mmCIF file of N, CA, C and O in Angstrom:
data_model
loop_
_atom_site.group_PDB
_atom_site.id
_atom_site.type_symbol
_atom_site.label_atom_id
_atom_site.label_comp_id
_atom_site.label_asym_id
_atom_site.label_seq_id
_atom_site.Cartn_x
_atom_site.Cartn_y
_atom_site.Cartn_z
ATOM 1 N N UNK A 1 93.062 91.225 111.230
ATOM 2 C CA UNK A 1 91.714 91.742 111.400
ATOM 3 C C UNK A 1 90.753 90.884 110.575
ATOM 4 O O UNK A 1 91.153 90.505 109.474
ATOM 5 N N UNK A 2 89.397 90.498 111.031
ATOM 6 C CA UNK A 2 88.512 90.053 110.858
ATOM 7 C C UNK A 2 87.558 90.675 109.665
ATOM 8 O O UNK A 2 86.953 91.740 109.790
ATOM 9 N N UNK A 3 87.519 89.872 108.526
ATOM 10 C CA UNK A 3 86.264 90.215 107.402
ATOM 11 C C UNK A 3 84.986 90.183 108.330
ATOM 12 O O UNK A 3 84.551 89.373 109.148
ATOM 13 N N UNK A 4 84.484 91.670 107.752
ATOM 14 C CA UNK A 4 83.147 92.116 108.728
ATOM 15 C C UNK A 4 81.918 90.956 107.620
ATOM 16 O O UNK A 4 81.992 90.508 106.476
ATOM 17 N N UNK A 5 80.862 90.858 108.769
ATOM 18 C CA UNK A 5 79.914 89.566 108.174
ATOM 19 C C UNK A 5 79.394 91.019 106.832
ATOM 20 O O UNK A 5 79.720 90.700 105.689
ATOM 21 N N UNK A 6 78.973 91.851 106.896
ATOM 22 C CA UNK A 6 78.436 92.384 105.747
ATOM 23 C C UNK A 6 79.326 92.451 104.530
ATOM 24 O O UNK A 6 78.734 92.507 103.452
ATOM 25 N N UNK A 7 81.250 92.457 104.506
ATOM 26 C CA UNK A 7 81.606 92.417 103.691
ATOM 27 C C UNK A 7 81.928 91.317 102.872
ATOM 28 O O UNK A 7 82.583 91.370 101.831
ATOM 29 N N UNK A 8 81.200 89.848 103.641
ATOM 30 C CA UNK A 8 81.656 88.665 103.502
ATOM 31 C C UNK A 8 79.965 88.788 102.589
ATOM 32 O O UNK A 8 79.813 88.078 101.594
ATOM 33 N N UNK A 9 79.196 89.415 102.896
ATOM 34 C CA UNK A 9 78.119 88.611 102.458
ATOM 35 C C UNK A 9 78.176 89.566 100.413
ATOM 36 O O UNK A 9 77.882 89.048 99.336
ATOM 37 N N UNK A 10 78.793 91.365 100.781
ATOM 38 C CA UNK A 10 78.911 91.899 99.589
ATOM 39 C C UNK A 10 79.711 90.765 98.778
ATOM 40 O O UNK A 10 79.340 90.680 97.607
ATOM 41 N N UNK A 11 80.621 89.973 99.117
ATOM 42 C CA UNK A 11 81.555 89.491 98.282
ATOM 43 C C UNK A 11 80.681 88.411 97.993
ATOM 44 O O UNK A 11 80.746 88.053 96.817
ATOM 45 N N UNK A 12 79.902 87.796 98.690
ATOM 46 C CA UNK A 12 79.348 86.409 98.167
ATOM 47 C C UNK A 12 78.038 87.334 97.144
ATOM 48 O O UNK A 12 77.883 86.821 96.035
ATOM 49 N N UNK A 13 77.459 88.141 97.325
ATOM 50 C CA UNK A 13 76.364 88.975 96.169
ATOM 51 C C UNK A 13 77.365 89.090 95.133
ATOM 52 O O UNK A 13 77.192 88.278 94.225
ATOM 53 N N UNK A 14 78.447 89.923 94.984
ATOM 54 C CA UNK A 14 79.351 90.033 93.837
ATOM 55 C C UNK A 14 79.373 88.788 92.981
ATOM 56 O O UNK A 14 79.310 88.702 91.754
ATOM 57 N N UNK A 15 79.472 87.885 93.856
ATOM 58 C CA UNK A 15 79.902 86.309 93.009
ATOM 59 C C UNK A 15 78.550 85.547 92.860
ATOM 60 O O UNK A 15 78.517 84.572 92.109
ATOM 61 N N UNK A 16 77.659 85.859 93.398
ATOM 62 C CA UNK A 16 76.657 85.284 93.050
ATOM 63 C C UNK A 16 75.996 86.300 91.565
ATOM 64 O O UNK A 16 75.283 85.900 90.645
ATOM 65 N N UNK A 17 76.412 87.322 91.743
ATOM 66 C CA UNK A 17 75.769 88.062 90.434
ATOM 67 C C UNK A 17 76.556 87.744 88.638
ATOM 68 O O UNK A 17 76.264 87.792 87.443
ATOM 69 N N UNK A 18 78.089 87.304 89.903
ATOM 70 C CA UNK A 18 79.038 86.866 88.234
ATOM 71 C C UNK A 18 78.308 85.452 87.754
ATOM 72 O O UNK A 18 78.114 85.290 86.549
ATOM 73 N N UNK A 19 77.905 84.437 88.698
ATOM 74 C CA UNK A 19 77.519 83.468 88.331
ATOM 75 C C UNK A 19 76.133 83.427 87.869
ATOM 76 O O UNK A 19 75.771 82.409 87.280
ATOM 77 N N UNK A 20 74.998 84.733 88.115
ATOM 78 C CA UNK A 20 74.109 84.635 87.113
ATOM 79 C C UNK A 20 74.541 85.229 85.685
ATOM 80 O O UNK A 20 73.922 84.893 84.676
ATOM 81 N N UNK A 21 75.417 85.952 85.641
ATOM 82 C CA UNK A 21 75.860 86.433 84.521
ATOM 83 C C UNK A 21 75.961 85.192 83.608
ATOM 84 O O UNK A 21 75.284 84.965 82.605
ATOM 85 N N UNK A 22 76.819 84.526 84.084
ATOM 86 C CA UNK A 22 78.023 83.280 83.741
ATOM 87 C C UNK A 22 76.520 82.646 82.941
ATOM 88 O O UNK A 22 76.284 82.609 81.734
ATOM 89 N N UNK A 23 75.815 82.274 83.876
ATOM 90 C CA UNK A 23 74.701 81.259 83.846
ATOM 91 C C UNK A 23 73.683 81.815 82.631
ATOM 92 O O UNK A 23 72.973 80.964 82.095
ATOM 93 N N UNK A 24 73.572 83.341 82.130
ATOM 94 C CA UNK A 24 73.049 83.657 81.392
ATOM 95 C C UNK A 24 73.067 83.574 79.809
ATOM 96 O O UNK A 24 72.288 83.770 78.877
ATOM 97 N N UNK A 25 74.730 83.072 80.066
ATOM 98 C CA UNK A 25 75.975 83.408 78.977
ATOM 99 C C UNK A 25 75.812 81.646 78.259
ATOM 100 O O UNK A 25 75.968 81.307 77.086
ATOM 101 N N UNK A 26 75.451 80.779 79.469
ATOM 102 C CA UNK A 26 75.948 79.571 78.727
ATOM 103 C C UNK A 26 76.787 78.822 79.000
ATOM 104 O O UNK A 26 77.108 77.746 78.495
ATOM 105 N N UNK A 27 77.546 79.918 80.622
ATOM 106 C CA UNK A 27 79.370 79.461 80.731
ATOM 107 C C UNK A 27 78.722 78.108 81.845
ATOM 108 O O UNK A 27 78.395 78.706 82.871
ATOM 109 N N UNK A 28 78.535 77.158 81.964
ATOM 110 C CA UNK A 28 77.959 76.476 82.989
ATOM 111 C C UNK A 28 79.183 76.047 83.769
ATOM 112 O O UNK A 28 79.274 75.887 84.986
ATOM 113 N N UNK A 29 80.143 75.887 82.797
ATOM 114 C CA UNK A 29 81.773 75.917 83.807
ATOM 115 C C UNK A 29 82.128 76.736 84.951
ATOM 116 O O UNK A 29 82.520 76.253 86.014
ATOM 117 N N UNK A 30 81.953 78.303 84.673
ATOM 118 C CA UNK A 30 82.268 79.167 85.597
ATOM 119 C C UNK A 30 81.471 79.084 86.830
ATOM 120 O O UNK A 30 81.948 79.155 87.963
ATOM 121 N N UNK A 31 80.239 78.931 86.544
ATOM 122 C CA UNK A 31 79.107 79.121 87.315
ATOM 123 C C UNK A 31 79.688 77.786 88.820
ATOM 124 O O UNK A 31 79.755 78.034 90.024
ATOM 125 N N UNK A 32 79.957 76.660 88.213
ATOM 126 C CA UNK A 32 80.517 75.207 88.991
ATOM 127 C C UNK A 32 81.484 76.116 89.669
ATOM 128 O O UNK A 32 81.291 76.507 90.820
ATOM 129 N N UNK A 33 82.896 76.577 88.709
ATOM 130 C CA UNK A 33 83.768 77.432 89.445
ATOM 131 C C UNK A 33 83.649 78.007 90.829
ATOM 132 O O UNK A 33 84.176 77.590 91.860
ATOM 133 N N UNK A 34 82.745 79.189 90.633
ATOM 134 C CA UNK A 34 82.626 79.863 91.035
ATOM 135 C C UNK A 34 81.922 79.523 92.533
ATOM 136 O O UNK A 34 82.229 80.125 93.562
ATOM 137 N N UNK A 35 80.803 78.318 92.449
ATOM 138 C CA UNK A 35 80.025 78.105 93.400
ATOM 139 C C UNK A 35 80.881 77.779 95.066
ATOM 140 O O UNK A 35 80.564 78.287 96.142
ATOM 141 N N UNK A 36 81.740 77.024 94.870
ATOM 142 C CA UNK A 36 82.937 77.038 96.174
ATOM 143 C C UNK A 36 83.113 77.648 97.098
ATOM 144 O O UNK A 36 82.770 77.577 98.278
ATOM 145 N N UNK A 37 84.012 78.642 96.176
ATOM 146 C CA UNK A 37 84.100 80.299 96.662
ATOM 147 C C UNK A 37 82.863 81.058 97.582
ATOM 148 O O UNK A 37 82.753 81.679 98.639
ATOM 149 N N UNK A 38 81.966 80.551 96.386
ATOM 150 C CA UNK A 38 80.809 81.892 97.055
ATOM 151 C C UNK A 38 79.935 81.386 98.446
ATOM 152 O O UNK A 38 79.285 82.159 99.150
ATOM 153 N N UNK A 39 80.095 79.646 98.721
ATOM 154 C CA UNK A 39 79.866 79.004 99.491
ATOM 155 C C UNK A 39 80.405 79.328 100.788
ATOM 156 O O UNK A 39 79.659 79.521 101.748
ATOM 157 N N UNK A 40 81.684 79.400 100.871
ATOM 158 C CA UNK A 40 82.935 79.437 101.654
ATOM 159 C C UNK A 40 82.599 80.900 102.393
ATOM 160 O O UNK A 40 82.431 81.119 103.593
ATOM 161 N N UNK A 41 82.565 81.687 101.432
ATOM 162 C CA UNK A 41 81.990 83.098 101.876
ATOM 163 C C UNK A 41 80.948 82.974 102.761
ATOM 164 O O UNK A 41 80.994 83.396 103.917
ATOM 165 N N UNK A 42 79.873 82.330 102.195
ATOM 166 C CA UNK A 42 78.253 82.689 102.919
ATOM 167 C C UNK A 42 78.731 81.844 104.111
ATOM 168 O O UNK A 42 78.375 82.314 105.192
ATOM 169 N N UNK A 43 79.570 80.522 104.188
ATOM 170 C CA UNK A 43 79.968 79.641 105.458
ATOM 171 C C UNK A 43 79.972 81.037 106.811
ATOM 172 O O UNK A 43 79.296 81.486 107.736
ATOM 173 N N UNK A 44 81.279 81.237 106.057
ATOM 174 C CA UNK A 44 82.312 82.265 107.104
ATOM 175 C C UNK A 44 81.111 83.597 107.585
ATOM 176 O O UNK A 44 80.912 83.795 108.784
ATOM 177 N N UNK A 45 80.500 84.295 106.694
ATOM 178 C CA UNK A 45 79.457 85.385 107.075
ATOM 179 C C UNK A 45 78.489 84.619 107.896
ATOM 180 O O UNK A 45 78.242 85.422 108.796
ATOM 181 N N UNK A 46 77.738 83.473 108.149
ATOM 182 C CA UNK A 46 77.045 83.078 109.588
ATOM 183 C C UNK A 46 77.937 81.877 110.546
ATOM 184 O O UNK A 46 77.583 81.170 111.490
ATOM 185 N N UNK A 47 78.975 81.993 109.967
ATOM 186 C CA UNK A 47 79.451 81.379 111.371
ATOM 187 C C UNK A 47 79.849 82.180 112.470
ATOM 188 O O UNK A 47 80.947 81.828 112.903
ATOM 189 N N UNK A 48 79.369 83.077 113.033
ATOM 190 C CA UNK A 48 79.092 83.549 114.053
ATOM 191 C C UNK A 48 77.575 83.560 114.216
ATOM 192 O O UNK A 48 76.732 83.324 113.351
ATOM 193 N N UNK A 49 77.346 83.970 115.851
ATOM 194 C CA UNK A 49 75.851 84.215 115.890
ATOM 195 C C UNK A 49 75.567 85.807 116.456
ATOM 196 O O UNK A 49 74.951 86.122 117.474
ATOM 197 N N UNK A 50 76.162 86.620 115.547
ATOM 198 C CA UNK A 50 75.858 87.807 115.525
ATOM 199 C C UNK A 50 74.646 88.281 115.093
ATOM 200 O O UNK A 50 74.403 88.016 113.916
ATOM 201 N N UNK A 51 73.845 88.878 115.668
ATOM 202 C CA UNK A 51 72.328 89.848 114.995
ATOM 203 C C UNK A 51 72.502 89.655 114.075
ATOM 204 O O UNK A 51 73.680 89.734 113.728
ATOM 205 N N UNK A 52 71.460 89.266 113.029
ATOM 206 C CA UNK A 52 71.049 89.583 111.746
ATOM 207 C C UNK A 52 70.351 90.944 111.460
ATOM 208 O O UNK A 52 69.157 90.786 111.718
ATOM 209 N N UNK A 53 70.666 92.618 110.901
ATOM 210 C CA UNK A 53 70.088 93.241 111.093
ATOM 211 C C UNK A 53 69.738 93.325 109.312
ATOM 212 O O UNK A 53 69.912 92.383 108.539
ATOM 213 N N UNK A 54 69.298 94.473 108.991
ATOM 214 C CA UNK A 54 68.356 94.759 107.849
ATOM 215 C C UNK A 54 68.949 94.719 106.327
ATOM 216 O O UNK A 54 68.356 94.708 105.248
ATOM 217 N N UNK A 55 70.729 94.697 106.734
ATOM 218 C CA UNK A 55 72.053 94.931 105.277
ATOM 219 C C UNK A 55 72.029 93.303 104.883
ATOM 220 O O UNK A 55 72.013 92.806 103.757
ATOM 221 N N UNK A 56 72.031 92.461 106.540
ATOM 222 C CA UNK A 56 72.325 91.173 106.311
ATOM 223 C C UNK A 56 71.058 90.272 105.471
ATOM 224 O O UNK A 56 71.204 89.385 104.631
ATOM 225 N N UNK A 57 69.490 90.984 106.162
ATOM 226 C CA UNK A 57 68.712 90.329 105.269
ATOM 227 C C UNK A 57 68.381 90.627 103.854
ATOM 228 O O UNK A 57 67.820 89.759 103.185
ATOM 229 N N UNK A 58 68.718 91.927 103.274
ATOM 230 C CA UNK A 58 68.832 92.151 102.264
ATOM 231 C C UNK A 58 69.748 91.848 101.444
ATOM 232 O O UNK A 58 69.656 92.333 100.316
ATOM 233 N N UNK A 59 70.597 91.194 101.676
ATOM 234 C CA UNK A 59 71.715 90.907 100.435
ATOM 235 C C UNK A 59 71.202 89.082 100.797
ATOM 236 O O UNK A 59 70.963 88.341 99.844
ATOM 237 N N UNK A 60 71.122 88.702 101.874
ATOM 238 C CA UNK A 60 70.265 87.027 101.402
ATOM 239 C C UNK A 60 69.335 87.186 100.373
ATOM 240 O O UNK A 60 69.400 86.635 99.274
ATOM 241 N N UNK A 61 68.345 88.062 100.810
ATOM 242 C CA UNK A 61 67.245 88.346 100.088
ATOM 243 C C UNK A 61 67.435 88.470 98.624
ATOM 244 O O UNK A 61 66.510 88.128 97.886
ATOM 245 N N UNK A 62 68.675 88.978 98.072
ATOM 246 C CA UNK A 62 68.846 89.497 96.738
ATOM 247 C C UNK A 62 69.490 88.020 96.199
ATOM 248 O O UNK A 62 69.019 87.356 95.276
ATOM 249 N N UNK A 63 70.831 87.631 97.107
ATOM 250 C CA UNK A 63 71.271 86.286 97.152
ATOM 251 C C UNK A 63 70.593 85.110 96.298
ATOM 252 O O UNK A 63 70.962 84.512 95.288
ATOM 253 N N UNK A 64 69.325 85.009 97.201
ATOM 254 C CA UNK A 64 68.453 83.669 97.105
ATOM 255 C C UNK A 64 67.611 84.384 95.667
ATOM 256 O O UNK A 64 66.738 83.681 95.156
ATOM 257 N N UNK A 65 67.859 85.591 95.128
ATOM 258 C CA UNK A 65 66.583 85.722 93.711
ATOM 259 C C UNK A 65 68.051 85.194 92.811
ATOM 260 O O UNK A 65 68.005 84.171 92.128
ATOM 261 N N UNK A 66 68.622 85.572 92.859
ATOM 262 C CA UNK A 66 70.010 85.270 92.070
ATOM 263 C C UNK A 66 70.375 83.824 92.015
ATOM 264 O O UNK A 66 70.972 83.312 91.068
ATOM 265 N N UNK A 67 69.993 83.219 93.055
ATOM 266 C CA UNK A 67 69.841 81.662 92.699
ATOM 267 C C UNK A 67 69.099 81.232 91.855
ATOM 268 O O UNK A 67 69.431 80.656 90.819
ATOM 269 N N UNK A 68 67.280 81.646 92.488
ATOM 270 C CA UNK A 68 66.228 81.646 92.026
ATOM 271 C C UNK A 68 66.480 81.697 89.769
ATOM 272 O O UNK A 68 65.967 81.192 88.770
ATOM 273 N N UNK A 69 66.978 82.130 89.937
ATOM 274 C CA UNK A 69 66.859 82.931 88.619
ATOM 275 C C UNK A 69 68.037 82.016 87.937
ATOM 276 O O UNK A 69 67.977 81.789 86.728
ATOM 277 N N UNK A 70 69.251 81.425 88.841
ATOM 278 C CA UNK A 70 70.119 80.726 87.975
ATOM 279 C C UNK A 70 69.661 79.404 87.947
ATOM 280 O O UNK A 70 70.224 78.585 87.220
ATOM 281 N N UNK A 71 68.738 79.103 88.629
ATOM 282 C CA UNK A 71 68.396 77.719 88.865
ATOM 283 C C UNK A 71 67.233 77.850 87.654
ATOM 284 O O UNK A 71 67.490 77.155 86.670
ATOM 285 N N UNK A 72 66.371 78.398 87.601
ATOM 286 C CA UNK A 72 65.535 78.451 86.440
ATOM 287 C C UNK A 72 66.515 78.249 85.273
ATOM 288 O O UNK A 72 66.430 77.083 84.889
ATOM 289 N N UNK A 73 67.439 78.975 84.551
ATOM 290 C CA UNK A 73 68.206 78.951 83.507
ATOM 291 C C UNK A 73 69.071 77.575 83.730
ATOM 292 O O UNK A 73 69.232 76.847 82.751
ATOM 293 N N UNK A 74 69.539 77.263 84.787
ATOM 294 C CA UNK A 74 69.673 75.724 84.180
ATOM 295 C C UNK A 74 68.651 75.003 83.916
ATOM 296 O O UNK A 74 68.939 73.913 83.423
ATOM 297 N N UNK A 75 67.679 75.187 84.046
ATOM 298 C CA UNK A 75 66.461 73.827 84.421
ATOM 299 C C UNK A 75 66.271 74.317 82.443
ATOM 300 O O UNK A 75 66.029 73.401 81.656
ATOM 301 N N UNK A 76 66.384 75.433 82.040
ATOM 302 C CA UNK A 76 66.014 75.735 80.730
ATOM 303 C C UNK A 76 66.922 74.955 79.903
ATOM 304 O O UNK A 76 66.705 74.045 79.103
ATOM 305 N N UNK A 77 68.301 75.693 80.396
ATOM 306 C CA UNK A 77 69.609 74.852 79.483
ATOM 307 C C UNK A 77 69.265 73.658 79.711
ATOM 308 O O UNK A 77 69.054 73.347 78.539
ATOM 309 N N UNK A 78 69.016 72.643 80.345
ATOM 310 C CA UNK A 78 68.904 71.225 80.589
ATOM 311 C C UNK A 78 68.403 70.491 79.829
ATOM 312 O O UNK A 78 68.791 69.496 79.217
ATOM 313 N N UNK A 79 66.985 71.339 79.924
ATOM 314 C CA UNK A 79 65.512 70.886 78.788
ATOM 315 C C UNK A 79 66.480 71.034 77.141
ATOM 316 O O UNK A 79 66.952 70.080 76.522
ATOM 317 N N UNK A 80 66.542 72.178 76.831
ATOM 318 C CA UNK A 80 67.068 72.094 75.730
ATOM 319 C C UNK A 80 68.253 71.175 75.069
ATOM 320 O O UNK A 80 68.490 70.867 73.900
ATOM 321 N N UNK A 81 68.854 70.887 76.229
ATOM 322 C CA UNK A 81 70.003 69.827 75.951
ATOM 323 C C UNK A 81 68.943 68.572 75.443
ATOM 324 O O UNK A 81 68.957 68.199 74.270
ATOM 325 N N UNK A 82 68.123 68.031 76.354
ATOM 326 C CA UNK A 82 67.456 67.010 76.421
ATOM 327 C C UNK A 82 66.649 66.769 74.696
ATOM 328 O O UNK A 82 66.329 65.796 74.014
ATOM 329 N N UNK A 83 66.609 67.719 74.607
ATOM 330 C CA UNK A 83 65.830 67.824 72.953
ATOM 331 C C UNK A 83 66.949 67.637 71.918
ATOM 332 O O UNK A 83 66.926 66.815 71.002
ATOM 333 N N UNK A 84 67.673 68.280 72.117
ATOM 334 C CA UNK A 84 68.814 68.023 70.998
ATOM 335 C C UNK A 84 69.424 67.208 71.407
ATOM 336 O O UNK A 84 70.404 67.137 70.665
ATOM 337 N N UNK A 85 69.538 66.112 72.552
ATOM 338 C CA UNK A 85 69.937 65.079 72.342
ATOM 339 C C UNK A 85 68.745 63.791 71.838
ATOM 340 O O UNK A 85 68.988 62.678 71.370
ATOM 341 N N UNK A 86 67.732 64.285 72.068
ATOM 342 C CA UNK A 86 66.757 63.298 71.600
ATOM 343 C C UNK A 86 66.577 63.438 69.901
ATOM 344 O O UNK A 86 66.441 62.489 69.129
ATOM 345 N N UNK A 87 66.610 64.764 69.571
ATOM 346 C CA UNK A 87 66.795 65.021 67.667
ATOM 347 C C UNK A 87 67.808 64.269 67.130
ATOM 348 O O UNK A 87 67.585 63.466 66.224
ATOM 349 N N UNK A 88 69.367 64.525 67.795
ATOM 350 C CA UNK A 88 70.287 63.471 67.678
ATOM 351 C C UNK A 88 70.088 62.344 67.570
ATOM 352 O O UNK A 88 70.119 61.849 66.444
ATOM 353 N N UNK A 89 69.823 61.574 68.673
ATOM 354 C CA UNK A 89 69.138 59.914 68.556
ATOM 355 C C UNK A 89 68.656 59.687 67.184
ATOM 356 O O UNK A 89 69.354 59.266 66.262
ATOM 357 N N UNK A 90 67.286 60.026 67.114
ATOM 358 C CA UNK A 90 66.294 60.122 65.802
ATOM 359 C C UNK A 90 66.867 60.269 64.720
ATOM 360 O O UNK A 90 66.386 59.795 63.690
ATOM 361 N N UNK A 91 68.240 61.096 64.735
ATOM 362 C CA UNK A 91 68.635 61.320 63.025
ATOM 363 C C UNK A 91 69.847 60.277 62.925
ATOM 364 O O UNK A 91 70.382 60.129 61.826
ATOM 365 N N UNK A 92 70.292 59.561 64.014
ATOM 366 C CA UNK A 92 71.435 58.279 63.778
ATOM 367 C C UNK A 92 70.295 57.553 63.672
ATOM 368 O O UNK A 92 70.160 57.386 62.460
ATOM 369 N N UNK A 93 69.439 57.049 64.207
ATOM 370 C CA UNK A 93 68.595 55.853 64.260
ATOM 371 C C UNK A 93 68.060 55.990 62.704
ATOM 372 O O UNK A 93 68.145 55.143 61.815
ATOM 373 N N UNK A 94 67.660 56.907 62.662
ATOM 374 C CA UNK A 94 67.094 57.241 60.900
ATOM 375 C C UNK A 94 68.418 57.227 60.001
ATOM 376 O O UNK A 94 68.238 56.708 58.899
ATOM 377 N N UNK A 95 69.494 57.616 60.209
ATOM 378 C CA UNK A 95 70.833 57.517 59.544
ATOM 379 C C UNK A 95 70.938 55.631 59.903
ATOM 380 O O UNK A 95 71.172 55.019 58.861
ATOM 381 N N UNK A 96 70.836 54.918 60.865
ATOM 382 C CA UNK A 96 71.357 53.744 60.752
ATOM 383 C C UNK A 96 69.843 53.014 59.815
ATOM 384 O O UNK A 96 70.116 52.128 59.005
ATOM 385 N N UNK A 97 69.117 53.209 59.891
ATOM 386 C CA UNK A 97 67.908 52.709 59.024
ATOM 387 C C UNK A 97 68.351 52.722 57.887
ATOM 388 O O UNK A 97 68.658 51.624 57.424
ATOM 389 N N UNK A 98 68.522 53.779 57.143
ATOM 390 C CA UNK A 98 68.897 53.795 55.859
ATOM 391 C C UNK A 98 69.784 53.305 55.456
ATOM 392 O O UNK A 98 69.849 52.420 54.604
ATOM 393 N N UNK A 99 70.561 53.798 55.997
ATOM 394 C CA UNK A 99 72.038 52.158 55.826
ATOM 395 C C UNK A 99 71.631 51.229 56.013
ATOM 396 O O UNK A 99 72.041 50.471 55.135
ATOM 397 N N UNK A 100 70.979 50.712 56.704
ATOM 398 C CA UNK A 100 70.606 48.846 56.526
ATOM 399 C C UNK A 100 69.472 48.915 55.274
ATOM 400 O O UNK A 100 69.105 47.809 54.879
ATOM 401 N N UNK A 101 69.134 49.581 54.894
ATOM 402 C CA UNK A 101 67.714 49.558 53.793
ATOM 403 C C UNK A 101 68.939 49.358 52.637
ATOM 404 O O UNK A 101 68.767 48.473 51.800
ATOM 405 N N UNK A 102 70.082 50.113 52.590
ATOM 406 C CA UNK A 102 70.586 50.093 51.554
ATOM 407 C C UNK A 102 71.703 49.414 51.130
ATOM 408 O O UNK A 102 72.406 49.720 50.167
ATOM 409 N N UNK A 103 71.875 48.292 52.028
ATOM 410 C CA UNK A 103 72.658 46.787 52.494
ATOM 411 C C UNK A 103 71.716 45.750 50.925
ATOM 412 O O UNK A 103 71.925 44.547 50.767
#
């Protein structure tokens, strides 16, 4: 028997909600993990061309804020990486300065 498209799409919301979790947490591993899976799901839920009725647009609908929202938190984690790797730089470059001052 056939996974019904609404239970294909609950399972891809389930996993899209672990991966904002994940994504909230820091886990940026799981989130990669996880993305496959939840892909594979949303594949299989429109590969048919069955009606889209009001369950199906509402769990896209919730779907795509749950992206929305993990995609912001990387773009945050990113930035912040980007700074503490640029503070880094600055304190070897200032760490290798001083060592040659003191050559």
């Amino acid at each position: 028997m056939s996974v019904s498209r609404h239970q294909l799409l609950d399972d891809a919301l389930a996993m899209s909600r672990r991966m904002a979790q994940a994504g909230e947490q820091g886990d940026w591993d799981q989130v990669i993990a996880l993305e496959p899976e939840r892909r594979s799901l949303l594949e299989k839920a429109f590969a048919t061309h069955a009606p889209v009725d009001e369950l199906v647009a509402e769990r896209v609908r919730t779907i795509l804020e749950l992206d929305k929202s993990l995609m912001e938190r990387s773009i945050e984690a990113r930035e912040a990486i980007a700074v503490e790797l640029s503070q880094s730089n600055k304190a070897r470059k200032a760490n290798n300065a001083y060592q040659a001052a003191g050559r």
